[in-house]
Short mmCIF file of C-alpha atoms and ligand atoms in Angstrom, two decimals:
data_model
loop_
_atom_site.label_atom_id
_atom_site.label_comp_id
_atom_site.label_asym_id
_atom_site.label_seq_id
_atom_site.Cartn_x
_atom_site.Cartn_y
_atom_site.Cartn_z
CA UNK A 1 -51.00 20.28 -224.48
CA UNK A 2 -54.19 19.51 -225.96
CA UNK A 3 -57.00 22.06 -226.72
CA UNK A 4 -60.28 21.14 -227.61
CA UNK A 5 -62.22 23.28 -229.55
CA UNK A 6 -66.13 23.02 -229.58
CA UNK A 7 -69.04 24.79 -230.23
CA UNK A 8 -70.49 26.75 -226.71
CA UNK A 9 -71.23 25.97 -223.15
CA UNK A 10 -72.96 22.92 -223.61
CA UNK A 11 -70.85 21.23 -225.59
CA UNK A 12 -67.85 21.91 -223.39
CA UNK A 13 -70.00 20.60 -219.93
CA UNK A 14 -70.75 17.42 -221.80
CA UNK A 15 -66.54 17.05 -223.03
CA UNK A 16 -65.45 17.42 -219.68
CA UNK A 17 -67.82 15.27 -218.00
CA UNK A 18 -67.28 12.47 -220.38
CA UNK A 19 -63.64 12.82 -219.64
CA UNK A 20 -64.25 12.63 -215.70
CA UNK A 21 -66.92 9.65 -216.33
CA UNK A 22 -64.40 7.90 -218.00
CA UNK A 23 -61.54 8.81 -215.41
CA UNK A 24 -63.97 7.45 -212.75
CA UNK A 25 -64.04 4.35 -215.27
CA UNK A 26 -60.78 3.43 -215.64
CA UNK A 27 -60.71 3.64 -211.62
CA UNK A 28 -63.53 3.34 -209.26
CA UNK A 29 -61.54 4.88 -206.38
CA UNK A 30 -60.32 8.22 -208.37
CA UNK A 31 -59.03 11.20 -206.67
CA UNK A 32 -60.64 14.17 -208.27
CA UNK A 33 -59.45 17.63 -207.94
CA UNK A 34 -62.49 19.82 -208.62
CA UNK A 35 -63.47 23.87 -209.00
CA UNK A 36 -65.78 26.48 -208.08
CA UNK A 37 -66.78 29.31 -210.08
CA UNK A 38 -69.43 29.39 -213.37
CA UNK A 39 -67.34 27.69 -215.61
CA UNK A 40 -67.72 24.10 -213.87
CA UNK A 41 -71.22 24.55 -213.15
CA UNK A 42 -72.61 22.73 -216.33
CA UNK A 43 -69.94 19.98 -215.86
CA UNK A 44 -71.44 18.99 -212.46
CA UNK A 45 -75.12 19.21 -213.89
CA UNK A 46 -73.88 16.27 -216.36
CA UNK A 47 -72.40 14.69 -214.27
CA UNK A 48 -75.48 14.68 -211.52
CA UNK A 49 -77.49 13.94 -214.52
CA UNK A 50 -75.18 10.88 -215.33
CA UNK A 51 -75.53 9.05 -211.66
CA UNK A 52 -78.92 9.84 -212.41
CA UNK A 53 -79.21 7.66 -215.40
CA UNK A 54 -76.46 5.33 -213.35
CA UNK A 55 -74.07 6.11 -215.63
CA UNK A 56 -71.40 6.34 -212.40
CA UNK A 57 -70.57 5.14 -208.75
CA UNK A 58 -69.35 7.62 -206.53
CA UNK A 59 -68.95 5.72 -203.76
CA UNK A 60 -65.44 4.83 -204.15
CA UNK A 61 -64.41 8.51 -205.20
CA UNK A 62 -62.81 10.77 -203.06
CA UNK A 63 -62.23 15.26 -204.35
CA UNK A 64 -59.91 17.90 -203.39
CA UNK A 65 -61.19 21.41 -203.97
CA UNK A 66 -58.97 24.10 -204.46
CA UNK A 67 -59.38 26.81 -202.14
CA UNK A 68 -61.94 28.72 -199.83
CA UNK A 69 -62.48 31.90 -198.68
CA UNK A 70 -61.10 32.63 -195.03
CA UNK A 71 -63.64 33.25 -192.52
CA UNK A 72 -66.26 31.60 -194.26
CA UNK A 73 -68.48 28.73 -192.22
CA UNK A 74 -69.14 25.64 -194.56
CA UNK A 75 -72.72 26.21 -194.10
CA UNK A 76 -72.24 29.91 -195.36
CA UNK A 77 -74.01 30.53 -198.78
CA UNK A 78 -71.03 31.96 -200.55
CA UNK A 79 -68.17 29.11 -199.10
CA UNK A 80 -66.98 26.80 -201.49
CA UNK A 81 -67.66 23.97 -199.27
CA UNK A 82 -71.86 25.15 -199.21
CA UNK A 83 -71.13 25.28 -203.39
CA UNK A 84 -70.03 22.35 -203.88
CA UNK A 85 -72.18 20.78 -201.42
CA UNK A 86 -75.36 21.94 -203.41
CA UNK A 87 -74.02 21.94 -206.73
CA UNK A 88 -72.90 18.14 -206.95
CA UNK A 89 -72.03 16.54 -203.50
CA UNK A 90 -75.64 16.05 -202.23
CA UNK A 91 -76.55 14.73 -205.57
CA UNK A 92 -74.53 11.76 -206.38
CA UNK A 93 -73.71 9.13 -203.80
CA UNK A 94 -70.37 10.35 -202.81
CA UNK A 95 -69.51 10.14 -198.83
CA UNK A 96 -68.98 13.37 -197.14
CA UNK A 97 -65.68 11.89 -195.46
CA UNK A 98 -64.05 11.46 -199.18
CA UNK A 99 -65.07 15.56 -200.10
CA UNK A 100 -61.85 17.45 -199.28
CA UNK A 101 -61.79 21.29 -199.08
CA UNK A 102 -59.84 23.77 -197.26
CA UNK A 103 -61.20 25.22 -193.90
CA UNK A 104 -61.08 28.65 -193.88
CA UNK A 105 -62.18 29.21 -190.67
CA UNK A 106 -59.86 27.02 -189.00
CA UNK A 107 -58.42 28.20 -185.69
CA UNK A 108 -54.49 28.13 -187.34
CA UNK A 109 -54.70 28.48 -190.65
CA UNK A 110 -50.78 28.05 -191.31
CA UNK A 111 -51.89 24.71 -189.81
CA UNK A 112 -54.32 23.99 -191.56
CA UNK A 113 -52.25 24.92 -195.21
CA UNK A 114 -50.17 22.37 -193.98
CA UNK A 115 -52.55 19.58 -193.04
CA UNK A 116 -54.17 20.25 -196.35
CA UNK A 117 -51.25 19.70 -198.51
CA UNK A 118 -50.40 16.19 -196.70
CA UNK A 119 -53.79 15.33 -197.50
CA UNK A 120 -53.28 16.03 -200.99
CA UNK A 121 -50.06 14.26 -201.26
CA UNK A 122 -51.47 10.86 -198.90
CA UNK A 123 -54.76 10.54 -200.61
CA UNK A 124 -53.94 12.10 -204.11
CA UNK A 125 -52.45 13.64 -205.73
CA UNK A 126 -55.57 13.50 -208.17
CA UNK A 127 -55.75 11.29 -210.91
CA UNK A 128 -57.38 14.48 -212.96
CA UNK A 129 -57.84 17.73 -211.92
CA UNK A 130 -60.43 20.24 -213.12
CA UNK A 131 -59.28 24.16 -213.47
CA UNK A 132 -61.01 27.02 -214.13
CA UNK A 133 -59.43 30.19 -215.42
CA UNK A 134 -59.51 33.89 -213.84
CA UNK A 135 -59.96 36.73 -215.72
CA UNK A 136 -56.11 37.68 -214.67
CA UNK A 137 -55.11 33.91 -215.44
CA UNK A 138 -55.15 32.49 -212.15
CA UNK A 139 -55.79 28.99 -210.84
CA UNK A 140 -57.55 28.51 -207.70
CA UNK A 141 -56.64 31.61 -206.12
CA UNK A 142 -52.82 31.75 -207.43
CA UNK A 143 -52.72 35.52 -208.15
CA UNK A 144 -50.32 36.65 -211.02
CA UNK A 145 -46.80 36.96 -209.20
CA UNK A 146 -47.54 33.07 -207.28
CA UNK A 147 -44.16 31.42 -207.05
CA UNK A 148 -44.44 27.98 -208.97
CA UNK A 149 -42.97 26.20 -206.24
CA UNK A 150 -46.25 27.16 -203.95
CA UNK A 151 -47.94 24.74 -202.25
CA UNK A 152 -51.64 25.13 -200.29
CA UNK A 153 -51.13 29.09 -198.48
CA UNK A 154 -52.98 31.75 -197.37
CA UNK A 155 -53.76 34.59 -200.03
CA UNK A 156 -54.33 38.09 -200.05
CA UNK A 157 -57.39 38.34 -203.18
CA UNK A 158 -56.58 41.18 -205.97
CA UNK A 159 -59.16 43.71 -206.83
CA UNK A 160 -59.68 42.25 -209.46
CA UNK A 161 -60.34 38.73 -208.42
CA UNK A 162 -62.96 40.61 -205.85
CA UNK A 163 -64.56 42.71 -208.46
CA UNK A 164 -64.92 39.14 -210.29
CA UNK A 165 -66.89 37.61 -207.61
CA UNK A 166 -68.46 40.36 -206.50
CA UNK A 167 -71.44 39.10 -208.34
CA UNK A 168 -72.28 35.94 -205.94
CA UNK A 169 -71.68 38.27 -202.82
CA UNK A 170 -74.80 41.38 -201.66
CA UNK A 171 -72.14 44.09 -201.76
CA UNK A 172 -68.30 44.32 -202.82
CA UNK A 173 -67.67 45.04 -198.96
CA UNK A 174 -68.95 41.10 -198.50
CA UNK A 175 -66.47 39.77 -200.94
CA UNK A 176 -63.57 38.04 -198.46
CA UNK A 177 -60.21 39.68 -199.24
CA UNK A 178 -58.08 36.25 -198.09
CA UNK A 179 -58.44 32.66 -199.15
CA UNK A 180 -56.40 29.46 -198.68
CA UNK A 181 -55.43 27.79 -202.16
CA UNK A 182 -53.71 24.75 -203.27
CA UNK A 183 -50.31 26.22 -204.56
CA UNK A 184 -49.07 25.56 -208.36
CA UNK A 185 -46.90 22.78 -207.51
CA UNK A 186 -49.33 21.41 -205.68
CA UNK A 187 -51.96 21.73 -208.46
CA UNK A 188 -48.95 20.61 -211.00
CA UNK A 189 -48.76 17.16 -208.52
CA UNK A 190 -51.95 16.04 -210.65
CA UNK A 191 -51.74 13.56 -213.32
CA UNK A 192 -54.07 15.02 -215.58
CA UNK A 193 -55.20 18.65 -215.91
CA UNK A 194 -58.39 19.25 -217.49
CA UNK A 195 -58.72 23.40 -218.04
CA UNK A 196 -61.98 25.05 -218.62
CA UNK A 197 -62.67 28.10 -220.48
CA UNK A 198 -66.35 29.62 -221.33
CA UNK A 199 -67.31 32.71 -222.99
CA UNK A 200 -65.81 35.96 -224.08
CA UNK A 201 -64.84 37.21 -220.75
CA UNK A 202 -62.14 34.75 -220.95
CA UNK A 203 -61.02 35.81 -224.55
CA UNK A 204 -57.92 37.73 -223.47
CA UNK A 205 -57.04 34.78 -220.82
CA UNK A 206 -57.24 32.47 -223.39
CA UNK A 207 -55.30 33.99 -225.85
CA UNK A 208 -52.59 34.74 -223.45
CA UNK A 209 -52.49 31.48 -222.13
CA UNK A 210 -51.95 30.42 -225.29
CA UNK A 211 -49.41 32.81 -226.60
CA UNK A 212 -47.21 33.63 -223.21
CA UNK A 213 -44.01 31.74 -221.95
CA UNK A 214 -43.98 29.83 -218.63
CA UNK A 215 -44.16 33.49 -216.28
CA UNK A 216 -45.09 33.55 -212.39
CA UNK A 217 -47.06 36.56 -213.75
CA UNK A 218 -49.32 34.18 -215.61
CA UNK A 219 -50.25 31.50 -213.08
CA UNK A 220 -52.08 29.14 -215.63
CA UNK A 221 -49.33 29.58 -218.30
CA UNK A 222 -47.30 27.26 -215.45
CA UNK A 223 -49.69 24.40 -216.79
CA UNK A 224 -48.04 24.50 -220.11
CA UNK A 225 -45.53 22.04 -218.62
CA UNK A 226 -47.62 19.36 -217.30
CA UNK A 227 -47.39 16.45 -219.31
CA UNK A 228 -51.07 15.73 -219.28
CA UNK A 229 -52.41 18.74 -219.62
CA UNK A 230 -55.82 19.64 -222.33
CA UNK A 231 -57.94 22.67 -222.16
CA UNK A 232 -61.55 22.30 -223.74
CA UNK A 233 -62.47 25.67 -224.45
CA UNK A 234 -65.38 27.19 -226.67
CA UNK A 235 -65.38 29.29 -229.64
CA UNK A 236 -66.30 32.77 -227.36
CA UNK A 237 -63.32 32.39 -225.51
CA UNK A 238 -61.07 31.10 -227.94
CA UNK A 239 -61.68 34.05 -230.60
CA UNK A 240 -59.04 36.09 -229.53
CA UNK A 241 -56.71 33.26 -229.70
CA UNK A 242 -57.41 32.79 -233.35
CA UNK A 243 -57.55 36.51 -234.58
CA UNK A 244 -53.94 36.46 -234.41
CA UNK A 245 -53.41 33.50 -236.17
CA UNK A 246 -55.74 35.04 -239.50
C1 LIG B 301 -62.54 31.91 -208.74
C2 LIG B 301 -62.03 30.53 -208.31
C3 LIG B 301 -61.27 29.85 -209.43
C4 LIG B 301 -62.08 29.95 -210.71
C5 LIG B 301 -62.19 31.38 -211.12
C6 LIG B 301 -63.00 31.59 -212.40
O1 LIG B 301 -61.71 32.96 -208.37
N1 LIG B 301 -61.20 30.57 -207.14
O2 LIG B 301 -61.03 28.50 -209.07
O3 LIG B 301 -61.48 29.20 -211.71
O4 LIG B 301 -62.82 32.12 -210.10
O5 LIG B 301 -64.36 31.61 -212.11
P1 LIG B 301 -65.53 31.50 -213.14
O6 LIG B 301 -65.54 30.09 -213.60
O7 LIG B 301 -66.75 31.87 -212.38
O8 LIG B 301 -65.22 32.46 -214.23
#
């Protein structure tokens, strides 16, 4: 594993988005795997900013996102599909057809975990993936106690995870309690793994990413085997990480 160290938010937006510019280099038609949440918000301002300056061609480029809250229509403010929509799909000239993202209102949702995953597998699996981190060190919504060998399934959202998003919904009551997610194996399917980690809310993650074993009750710590695998995190969240070490 690698772990890039730098200085705050800013530089970690521009690391990662180099890293994806150059992915989307080295292949015009990349698979991406891409996030929601804060942490990847900065990356996908460079990265608008970069077609911008024509820096990259989209048009070739097909994503995968993670999950998405169940019952949520795409054109619902909170739904990962509005958030990625507005936060870098309607900016660069990628086609809609190529943007891949779980329906969570679909009619079967078994069904459509399973139509999901052989879309991963036919068009992917992605060439790099970006991760964010929970609070309680879960990818995509892989809860602590995920089996490793999970692929894209329905899940029932901890407190926690709630309380943590609370802040994009009106009330706590708003907050979905299911969402379908791409499993661990699934997300392990990747070829590269690029993990992001901003701030001091992520401190403890961080440092017990770092420090733990392989355990199902540490989702992300299951990245620690990938053979491609680098976090770029920033001094706030890596602090805790390093007090043990002094
Ligand atoms: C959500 C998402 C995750 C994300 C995590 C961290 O629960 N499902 O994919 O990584 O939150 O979010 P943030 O980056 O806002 O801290």
């Amino acid at each position: 594993m690698n772990i890039i160290v730098v200085k705050d938010y800013k530089e970690l937006s521009e690391r990662a988005c180099s890293i994806i510019e150059n992915q989307i280099e080295m292949r015009a038609a990349s698979v991406l795997g891409l996030a929601t949440g804060s942490t990847p918000l900065g990356t996908y301002q460079e990265l608008i900013q970069g077609y911008e300056e024509g820096r990259t061609d989209y048009s070739r480029v097909s994503t995968f996102n993670l999950d998405e809250y169940i019952g949520l229509s795409p054109d619902h403010p909170q739904s990962y599909r509005y958030f990625m929509n507005q936060k870098l799909f309607s900016h660069i000239n990628i086609s809609d057809e190529n943007t891949y993202i779980p329906d969570g209102k679909a009619e079967d949702l078994q069904k459509e975990c399973i139509r999901y995953e052989r879309l991963v597998e036919e068009i992917g699996p992605p060439d790099l993936q970006l991760l964010g981190i929970g609070e309680n060190g879960h990818i995509g919504f892989n809860e602590p106690g995920t089996s490793f060998e999970s692929e894209t399934h329905i899940v029932q959202l901890t407190d926690s995870t709630r309380e943590a998003n609370a802040r994009f919904f009106s009330s706590m009551e708003d907050v979905p309690t299911q969402a379908v997610t791409m499993g661990i194996r699934s997300i392990l399917k990747s070829r590269r793994i690029l993990l992001l980690a901003s701030g001091e809310r992520k401190a403890t993650a961080i440092k017990q990413f770092i420090e733990s074993e392989r355990t199902e009750q540490f989702p992300a710590s299951s990245l620690k085997d990938h053979q491609d695998m680098t976090l770029i995190v920033d001094q706030a969240a890596y602090q805790k990480a390093i007090e043990k070490e002094t």
